[in-house]
JSON list of C-alpha atoms in Angstrom, two decimals:
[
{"chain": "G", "resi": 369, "resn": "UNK", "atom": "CA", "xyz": [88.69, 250.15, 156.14]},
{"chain": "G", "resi": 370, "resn": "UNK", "atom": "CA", "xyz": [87.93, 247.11, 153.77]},
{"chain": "G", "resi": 371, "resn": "UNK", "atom": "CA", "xyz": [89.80, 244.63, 155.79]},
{"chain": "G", "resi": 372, "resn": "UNK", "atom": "CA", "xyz": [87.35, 246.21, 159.15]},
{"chain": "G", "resi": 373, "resn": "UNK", "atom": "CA", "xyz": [84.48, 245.61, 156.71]},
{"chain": "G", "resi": 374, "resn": "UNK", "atom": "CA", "xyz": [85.36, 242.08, 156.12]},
{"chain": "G", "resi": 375, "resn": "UNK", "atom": "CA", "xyz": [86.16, 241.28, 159.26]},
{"chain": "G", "resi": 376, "resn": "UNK", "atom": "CA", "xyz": [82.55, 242.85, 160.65]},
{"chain": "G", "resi": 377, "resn": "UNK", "atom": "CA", "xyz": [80.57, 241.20, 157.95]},
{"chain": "G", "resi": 378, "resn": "UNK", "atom": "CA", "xyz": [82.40, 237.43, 158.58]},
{"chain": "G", "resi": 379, "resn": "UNK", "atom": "CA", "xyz": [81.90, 238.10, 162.35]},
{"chain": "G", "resi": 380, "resn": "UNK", "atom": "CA", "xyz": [78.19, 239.41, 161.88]},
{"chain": "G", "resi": 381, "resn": "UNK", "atom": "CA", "xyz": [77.65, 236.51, 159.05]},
{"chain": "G", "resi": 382, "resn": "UNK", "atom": "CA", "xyz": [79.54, 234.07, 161.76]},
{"chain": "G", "resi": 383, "resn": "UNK", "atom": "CA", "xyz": [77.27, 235.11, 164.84]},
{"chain": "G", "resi": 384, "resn": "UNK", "atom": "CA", "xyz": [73.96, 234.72, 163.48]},
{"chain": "G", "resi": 385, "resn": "UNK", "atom": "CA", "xyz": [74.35, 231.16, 161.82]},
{"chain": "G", "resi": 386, "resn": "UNK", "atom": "CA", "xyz": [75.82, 230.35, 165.18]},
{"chain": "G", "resi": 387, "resn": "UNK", "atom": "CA", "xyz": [72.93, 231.19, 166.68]},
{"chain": "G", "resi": 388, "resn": "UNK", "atom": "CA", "xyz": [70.79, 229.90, 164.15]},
{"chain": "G", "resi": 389, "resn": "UNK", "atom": "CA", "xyz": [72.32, 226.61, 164.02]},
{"chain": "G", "resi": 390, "resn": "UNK", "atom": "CA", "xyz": [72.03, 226.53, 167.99]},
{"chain": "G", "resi": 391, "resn": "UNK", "atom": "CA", "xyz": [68.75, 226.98, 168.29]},
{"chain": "G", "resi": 392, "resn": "UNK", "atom": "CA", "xyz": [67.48, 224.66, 165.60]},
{"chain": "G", "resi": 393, "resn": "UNK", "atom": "CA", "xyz": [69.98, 221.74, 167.60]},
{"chain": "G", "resi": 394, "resn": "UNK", "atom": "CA", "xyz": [68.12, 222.49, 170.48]},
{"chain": "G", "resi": 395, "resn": "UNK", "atom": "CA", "xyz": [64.43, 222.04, 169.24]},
{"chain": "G", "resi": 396, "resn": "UNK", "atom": "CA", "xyz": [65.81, 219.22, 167.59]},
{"chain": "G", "resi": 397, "resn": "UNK", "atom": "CA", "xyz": [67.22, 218.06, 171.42]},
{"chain": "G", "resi": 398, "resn": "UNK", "atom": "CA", "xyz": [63.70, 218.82, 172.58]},
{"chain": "G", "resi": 399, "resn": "UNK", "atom": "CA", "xyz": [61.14, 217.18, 169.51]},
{"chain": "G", "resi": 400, "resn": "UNK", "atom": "CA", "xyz": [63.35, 214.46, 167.33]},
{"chain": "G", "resi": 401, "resn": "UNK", "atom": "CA", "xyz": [61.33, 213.95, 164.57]},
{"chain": "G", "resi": 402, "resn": "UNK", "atom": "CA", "xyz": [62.29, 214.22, 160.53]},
{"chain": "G", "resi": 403, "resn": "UNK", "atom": "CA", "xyz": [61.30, 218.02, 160.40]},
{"chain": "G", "resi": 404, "resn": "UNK", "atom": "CA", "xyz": [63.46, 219.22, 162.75]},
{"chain": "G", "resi": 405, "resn": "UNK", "atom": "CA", "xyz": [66.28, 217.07, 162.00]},
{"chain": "G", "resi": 406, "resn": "UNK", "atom": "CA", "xyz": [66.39, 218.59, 158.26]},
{"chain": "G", "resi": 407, "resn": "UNK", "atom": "CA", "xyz": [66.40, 221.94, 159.36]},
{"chain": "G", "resi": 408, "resn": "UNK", "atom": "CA", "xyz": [69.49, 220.84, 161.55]},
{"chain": "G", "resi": 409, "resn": "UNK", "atom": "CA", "xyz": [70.94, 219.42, 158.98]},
{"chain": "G", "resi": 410, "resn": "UNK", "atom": "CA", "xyz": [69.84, 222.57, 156.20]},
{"chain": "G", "resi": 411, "resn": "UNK", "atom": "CA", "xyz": [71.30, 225.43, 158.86]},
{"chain": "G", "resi": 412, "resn": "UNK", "atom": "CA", "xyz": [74.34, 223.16, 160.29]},
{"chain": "G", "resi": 413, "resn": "UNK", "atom": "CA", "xyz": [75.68, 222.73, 156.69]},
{"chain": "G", "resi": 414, "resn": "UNK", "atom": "CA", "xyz": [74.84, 226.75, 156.14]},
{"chain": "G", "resi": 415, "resn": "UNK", "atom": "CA", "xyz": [76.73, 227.39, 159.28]},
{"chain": "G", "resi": 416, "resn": "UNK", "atom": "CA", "xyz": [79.73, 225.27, 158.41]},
{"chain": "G", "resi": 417, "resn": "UNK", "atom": "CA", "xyz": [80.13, 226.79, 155.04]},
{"chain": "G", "resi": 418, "resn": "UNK", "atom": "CA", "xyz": [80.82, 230.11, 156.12]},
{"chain": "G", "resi": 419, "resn": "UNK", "atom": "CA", "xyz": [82.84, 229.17, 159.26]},
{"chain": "G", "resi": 420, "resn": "UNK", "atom": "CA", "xyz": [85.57, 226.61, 157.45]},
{"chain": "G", "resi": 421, "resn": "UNK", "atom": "CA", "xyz": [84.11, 226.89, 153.85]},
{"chain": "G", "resi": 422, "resn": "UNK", "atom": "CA", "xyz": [87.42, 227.87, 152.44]},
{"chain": "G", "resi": 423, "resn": "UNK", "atom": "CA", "xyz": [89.54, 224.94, 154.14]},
{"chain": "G", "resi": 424, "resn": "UNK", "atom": "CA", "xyz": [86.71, 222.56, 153.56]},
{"chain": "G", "resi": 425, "resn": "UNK", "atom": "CA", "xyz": [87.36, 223.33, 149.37]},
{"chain": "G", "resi": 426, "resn": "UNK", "atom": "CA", "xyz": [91.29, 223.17, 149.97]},
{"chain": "G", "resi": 427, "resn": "UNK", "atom": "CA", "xyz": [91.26, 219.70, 151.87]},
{"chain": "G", "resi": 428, "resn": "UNK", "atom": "CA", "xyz": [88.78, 218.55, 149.32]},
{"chain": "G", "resi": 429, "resn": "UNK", "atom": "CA", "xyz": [90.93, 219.38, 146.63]},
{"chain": "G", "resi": 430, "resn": "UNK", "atom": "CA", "xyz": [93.98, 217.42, 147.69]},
{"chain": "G", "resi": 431, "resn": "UNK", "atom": "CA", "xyz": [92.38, 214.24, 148.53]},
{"chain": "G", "resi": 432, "resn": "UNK", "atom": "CA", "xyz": [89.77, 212.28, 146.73]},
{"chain": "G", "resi": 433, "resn": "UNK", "atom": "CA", "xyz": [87.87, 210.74, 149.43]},
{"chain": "G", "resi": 434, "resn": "UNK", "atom": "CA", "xyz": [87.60, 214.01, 151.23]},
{"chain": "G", "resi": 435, "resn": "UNK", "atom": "CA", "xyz": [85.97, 216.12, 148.19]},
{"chain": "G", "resi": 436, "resn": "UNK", "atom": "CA", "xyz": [83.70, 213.27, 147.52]},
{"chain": "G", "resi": 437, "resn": "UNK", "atom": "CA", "xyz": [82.66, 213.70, 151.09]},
{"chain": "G", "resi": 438, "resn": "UNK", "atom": "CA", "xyz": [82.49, 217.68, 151.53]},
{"chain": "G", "resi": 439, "resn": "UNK", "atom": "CA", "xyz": [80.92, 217.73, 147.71]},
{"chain": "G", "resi": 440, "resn": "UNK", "atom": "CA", "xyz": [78.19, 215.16, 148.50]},
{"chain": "G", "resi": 441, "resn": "UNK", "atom": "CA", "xyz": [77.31, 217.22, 152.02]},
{"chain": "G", "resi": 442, "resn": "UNK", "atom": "CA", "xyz": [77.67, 220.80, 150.26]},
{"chain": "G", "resi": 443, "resn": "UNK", "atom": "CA", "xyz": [75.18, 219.89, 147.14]},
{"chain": "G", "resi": 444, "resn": "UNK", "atom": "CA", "xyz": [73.32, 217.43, 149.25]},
{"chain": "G", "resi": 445, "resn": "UNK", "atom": "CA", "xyz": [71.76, 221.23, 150.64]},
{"chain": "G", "resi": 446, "resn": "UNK", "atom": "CA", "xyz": [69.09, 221.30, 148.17]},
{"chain": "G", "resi": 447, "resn": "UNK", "atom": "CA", "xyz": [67.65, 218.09, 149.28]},
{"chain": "G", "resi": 448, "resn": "UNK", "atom": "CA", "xyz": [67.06, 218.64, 152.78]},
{"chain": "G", "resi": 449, "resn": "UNK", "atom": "CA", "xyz": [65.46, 221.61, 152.04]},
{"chain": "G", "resi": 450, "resn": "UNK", "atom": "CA", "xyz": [63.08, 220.21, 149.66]},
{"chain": "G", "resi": 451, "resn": "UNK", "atom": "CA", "xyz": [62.17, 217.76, 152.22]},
{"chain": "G", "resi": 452, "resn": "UNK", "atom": "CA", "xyz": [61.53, 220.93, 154.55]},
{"chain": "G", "resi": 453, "resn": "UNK", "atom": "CA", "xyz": [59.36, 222.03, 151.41]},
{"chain": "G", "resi": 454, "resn": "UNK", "atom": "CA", "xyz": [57.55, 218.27, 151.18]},
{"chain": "G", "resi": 455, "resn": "UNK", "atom": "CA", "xyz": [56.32, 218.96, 154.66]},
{"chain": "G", "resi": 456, "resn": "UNK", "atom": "CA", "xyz": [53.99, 221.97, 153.39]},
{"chain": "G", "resi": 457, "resn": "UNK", "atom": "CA", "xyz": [53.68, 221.74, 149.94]},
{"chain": "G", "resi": 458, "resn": "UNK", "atom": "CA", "xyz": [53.95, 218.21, 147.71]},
{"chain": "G", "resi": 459, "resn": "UNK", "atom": "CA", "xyz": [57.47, 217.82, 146.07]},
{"chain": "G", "resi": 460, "resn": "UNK", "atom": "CA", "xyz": [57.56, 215.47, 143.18]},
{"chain": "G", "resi": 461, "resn": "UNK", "atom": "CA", "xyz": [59.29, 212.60, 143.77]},
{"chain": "G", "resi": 462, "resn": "UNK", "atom": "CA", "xyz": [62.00, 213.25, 140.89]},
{"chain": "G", "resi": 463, "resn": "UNK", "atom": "CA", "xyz": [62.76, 216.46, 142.09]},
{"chain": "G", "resi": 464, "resn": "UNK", "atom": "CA", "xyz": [64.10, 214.97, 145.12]},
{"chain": "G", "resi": 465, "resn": "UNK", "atom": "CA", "xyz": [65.80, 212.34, 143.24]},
{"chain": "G", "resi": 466, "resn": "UNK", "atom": "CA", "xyz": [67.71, 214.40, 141.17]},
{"chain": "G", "resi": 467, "resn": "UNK", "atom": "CA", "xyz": [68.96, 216.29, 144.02]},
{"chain": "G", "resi": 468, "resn": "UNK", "atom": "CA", "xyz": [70.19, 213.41, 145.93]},
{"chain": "G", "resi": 469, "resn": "UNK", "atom": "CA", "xyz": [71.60, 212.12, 142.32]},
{"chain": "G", "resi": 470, "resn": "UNK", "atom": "CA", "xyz": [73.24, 215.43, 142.20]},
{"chain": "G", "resi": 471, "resn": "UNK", "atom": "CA", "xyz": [74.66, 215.67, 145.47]},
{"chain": "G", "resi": 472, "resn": "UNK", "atom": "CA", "xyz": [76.07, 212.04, 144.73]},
{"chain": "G", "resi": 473, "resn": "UNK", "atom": "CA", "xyz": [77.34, 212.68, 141.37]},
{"chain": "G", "resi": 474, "resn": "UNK", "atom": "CA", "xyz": [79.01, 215.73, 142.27]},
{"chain": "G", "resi": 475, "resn": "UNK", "atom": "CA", "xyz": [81.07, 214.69, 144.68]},
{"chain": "G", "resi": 476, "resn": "UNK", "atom": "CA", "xyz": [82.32, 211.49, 142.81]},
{"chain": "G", "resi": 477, "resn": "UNK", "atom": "CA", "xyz": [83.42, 214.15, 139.92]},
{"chain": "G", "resi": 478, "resn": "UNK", "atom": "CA", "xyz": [85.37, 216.36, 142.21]},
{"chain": "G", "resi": 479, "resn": "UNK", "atom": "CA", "xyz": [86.78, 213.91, 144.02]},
{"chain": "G", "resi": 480, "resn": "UNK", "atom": "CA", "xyz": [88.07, 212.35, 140.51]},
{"chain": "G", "resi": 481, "resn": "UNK", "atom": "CA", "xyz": [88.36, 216.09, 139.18]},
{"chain": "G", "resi": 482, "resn": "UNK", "atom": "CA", "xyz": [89.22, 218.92, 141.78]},
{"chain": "G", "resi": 483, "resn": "UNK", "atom": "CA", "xyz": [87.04, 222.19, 141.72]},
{"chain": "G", "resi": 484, "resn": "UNK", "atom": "CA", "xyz": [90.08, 223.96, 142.45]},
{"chain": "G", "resi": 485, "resn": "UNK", "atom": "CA", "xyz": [88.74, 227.19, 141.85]},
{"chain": "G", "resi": 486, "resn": "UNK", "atom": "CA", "xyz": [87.69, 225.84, 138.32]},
{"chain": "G", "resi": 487, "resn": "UNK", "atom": "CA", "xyz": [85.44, 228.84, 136.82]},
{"chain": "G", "resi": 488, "resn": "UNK", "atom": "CA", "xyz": [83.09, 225.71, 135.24]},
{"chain": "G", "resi": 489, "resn": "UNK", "atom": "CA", "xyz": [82.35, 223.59, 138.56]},
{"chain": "G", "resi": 490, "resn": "UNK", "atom": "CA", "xyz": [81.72, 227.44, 139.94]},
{"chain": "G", "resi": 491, "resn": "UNK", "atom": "CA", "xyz": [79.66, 228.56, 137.55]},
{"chain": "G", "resi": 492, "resn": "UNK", "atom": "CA", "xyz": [77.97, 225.09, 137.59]},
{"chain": "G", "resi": 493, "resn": "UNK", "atom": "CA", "xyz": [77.32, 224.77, 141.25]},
{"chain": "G", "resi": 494, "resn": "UNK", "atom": "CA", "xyz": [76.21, 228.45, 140.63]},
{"chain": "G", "resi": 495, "resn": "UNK", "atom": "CA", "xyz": [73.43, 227.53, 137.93]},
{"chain": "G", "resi": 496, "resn": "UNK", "atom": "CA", "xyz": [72.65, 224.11, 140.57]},
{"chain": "G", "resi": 497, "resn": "UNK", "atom": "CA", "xyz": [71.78, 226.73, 143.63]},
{"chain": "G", "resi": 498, "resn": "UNK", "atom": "CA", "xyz": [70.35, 228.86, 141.77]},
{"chain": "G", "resi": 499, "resn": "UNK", "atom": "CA", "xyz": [67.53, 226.65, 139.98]},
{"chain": "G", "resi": 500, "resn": "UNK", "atom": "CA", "xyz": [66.86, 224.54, 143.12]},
{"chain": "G", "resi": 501, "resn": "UNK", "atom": "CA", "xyz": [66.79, 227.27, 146.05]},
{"chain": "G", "resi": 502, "resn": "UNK", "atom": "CA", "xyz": [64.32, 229.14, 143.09]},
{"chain": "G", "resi": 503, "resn": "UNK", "atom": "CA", "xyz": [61.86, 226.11, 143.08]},
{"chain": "G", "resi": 504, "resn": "UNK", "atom": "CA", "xyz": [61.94, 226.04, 147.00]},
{"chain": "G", "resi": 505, "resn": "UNK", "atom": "CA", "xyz": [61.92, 229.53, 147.44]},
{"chain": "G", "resi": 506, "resn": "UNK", "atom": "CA", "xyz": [58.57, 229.54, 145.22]},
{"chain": "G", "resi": 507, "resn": "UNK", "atom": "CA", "xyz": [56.83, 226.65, 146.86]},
{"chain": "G", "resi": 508, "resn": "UNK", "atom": "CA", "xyz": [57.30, 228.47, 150.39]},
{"chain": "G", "resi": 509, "resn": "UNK", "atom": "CA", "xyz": [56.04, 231.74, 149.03]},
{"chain": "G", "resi": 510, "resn": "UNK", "atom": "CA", "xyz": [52.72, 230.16, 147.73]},
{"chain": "G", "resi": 511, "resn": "UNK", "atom": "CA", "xyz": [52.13, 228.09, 150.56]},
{"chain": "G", "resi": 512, "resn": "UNK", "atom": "CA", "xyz": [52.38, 231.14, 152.89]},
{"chain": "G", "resi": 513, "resn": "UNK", "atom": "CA", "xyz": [50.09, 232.88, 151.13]},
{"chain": "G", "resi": 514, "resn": "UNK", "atom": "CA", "xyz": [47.69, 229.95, 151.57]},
{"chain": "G", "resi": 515, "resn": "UNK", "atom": "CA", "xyz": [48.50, 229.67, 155.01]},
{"chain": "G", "resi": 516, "resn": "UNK", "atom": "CA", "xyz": [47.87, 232.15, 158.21]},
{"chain": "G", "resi": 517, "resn": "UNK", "atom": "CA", "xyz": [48.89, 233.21, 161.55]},
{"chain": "G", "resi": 518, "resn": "UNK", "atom": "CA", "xyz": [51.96, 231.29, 162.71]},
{"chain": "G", "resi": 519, "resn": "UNK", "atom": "CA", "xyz": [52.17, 229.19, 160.19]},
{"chain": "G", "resi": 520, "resn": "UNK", "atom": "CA", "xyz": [52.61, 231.92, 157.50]},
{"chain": "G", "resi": 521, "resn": "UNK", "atom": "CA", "xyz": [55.00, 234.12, 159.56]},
{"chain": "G", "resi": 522, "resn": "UNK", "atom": "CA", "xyz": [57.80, 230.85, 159.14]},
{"chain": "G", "resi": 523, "resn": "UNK", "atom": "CA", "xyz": [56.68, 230.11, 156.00]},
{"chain": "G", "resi": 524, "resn": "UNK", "atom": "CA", "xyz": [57.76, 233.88, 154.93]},
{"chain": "G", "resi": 525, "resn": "UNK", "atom": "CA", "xyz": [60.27, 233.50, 156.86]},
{"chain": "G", "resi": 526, "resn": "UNK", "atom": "CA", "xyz": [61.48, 230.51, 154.81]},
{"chain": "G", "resi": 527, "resn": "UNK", "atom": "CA", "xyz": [61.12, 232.07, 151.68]},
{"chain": "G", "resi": 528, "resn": "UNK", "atom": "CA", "xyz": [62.55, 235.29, 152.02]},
{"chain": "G", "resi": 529, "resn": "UNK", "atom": "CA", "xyz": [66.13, 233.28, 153.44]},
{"chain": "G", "resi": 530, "resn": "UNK", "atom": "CA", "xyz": [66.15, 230.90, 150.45]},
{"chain": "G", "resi": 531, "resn": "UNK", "atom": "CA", "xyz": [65.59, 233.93, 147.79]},
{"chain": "G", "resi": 532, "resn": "UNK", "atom": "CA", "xyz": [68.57, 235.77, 149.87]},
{"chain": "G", "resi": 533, "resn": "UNK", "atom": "CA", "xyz": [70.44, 232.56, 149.29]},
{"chain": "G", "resi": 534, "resn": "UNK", "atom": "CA", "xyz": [69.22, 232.16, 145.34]},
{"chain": "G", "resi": 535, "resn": "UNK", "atom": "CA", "xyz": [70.45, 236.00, 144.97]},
{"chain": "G", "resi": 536, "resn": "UNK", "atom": "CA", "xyz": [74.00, 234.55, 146.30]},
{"chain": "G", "resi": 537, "resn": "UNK", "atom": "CA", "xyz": [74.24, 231.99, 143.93]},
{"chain": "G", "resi": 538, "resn": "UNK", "atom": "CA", "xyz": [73.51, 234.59, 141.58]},
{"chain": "G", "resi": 539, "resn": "UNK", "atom": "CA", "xyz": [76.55, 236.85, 142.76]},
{"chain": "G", "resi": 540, "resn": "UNK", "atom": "CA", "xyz": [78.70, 233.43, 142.56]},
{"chain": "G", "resi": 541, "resn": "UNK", "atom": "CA", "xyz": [78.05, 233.64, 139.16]},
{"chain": "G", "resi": 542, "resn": "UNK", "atom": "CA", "xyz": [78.34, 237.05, 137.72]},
{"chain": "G", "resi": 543, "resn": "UNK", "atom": "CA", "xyz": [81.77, 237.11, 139.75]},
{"chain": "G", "resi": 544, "resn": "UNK", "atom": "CA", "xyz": [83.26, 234.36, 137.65]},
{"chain": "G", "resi": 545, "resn": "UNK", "atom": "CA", "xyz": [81.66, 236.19, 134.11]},
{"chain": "G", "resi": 546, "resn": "UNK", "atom": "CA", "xyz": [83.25, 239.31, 135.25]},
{"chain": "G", "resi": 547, "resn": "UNK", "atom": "CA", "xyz": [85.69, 239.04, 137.80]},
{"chain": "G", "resi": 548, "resn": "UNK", "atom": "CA", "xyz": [87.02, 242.79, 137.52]},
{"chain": "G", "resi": 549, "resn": "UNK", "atom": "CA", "xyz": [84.10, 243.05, 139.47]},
{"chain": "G", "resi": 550, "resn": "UNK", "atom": "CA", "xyz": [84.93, 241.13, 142.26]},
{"chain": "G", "resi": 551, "resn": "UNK", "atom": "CA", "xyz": [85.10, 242.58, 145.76]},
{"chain": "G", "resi": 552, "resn": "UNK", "atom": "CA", "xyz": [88.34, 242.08, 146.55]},
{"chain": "G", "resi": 553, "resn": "UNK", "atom": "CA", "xyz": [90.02, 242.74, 149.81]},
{"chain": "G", "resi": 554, "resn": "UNK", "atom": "CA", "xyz": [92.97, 245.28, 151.16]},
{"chain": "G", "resi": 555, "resn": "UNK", "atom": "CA", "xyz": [95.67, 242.89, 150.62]},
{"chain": "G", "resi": 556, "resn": "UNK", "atom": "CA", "xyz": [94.72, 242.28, 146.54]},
{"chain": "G", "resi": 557, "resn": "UNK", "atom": "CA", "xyz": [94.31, 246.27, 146.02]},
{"chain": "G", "resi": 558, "resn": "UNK", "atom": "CA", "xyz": [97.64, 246.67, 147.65]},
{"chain": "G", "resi": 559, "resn": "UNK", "atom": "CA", "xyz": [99.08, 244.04, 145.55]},
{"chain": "G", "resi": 560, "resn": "UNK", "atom": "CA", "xyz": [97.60, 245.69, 142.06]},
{"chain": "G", "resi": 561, "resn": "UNK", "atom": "CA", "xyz": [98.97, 248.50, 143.70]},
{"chain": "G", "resi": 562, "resn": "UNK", "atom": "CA", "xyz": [102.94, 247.28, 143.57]},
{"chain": "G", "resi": 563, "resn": "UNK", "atom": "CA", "xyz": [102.22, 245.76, 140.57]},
{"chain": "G", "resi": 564, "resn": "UNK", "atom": "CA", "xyz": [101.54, 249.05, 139.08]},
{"chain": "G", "resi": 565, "resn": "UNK", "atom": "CA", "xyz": [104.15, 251.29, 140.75]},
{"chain": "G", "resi": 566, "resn": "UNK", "atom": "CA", "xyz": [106.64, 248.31, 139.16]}
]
């Protein structure tokens, strides 16, 4: 039943960024300006996370150049969304610096030392998320409330996906602090299982 529930929620998960990230390449097909190119760029790196997240981490743990690459573009998130923020609400010019300087710096550390399921870069890149999606979370909730009709529908819209996303960072988190807590699938209760019997 676990390993069903896993499969339906990667599958569900899998489906909607799919579509997500499909329709937000074709109104960036139709209108290429800046705006829609970040949210490309925002929902395509979303998308690509859950589909090869995993095997992205692994690769960029055995080769240098390759987790300065997939570090840069995973932390680089925060960025491109608080350029999607700029376009309603000002965003102070070092706010976007230091997430470009993060994205930057964080890849050149793991590519000189791999994440490798490190509880510290996790918990970092937790605490990263978790700060930044708060900020832009916040600015799209205020401007929505100062905005109407259309406008404030995808503004709300906006919001309520980054807190979801801030809440995740959040679960990143308390899973590393207490990782008897952990979800863990069939084939890791089975194993505690053996152990046990043994």
């Amino acid at each position: 039943v676990a390993a069903a529930s896993d499969l339906l929620i990667t599958l569900t998960s899998g489906l909607l960024f799919g579509l997500s990230a499909w329709e937000t390449a074709r109104g960036w097909l139709r209108y290429r300006d800046r705006y829609r190119a970040d949210c490309l760029i925002v929902v395509g790196l979303l998308a690509a996370i859950l589909l090869v997240g995993p095997q992205a981490a692994s690769a960029g743990s055995t080769a240098p150049a390759a987790g300065f690459l997939i570090y840069s573009l995973f932390l680089s998130q925060p960025y491109f969304l608080f350029r999607l923020v700029q376009r309603a609400r000002p965003v102070p010019p070092v706010v976007l610096s230091l997430t470009l300087g993060s994205a930057i710096v964080g890849g050149a550390v793991a590519a000189v030392i791999p994440p490798g399921g490190s509880p510290t870069w996790t918990l970092g890149i937790a605490a990263y998320f978790l700060v930044t999606l708060s900020y832009a979370a916040w600015a799209f909730d205020r401007e929505a409330a100062r905005a109407a009709g259309v406008g404030a529908r995808r503004l709300q819209y906006a919001a309520a996906g980054t807190w979801i996303h801030a809440v995740i960072a959040i679960v990143f988190g308390l899973e590393v602090l207490a990782p008897d807590a952990a979800p863990r699938s069939g084939r890791q209760r089975g194993s505690e299982r053996h152990r046990r019997r043994g």
